Short mmCIF file of C-alpha atoms in Angstrom, two decimals:
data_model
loop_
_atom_site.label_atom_id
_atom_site.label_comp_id
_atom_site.label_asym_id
_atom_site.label_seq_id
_atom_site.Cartn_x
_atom_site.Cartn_y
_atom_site.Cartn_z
CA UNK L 174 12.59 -8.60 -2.73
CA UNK L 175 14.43 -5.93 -0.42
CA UNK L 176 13.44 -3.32 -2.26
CA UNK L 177 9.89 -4.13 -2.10
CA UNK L 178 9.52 -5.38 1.77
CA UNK L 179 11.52 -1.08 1.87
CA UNK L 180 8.19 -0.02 -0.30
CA UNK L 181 6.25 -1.74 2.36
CA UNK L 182 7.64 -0.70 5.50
CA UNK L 183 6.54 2.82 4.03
CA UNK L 184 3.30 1.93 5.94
CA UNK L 185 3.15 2.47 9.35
CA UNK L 186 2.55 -0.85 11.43
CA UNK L 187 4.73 -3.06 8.71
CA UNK L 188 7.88 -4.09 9.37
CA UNK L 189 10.18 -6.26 8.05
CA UNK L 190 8.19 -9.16 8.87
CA UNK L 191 5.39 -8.45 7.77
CA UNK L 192 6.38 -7.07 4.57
CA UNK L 193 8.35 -10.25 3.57
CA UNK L 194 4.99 -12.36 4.51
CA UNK L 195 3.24 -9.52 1.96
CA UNK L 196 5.84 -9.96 -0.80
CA UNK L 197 5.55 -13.91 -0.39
CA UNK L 198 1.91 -13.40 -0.95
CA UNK L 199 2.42 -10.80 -3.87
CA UNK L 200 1.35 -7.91 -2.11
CA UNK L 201 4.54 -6.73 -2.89
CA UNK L 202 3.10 -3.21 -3.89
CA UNK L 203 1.73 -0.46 -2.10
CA UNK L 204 -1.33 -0.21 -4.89
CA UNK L 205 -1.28 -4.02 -4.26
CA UNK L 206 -2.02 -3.91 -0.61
CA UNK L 207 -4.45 -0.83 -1.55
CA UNK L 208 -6.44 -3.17 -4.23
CA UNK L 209 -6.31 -5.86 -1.62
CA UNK L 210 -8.32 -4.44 0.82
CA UNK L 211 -8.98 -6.05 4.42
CA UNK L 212 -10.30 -8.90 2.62
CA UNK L 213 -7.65 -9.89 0.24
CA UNK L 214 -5.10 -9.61 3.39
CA UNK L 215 -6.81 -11.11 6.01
CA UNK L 216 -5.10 -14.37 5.49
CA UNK L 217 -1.49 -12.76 6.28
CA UNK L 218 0.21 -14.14 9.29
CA UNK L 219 0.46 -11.62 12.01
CA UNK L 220 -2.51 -9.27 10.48
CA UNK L 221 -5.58 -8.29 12.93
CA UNK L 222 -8.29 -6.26 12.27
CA UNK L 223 -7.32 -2.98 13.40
CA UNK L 224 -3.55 -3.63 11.99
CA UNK L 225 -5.37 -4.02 8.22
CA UNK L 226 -7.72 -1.23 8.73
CA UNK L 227 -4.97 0.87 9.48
CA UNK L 228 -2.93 -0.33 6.41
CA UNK L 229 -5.74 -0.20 4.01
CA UNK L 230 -6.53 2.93 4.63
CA UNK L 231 -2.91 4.16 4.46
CA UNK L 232 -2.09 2.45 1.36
CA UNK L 233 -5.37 4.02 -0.61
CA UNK L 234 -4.18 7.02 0.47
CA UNK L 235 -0.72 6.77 -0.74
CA UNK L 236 -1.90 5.16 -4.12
CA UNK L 237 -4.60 7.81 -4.37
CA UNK L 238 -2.58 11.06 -4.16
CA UNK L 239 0.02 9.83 -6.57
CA UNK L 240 -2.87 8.81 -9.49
CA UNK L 241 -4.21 12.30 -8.79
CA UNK L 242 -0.32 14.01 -9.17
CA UNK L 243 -0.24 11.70 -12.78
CA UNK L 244 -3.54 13.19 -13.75
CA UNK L 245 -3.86 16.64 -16.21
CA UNK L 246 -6.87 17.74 -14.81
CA UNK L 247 -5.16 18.42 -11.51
CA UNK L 248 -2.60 21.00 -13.49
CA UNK L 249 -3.36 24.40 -14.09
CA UNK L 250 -4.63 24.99 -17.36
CA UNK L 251 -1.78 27.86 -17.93
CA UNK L 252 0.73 24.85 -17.03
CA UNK L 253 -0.35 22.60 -20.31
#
């Protein structure tokens, strides 16, 4: 559970709190919280509006640039 509520606290407004109320509610994943949306987390203790639309947006961003740094067609094609 630690090392997830650490994962967590990656996001700015999320502290340890917060992130243990996430991992209770299996948001215990930053592409968890990302596929969550506001909707999905609204129900968290201790989340407001701006607070999730903050998160959301940081956590689709995190989740997005590592899918594209997994992806081929981001390489060169002399690097393949």
């Amino acid at each position: 559970m630690k090392n997830q509520m650490k994962e967590l606290q990656k996001l700015k407004g999320i502290g340890e709190i917060l992130s243990r109320r996430l991992v209770e509610a299996s948001y215990d994943t930053i592409e968890k919280v990302a596929a969550a949306g506001e909707k999905g987390l609204d129900k968290i203790a201790g989340m407001n509006l701006q607070k999730l639309r903050s998160i959301v947006t940081q956590a689709r961003k995190m989740t997005g640039e590592a899918e594209k740094s997994h992806h081929t067609w981001t390489q060169n094609k002399g690097d393949m």
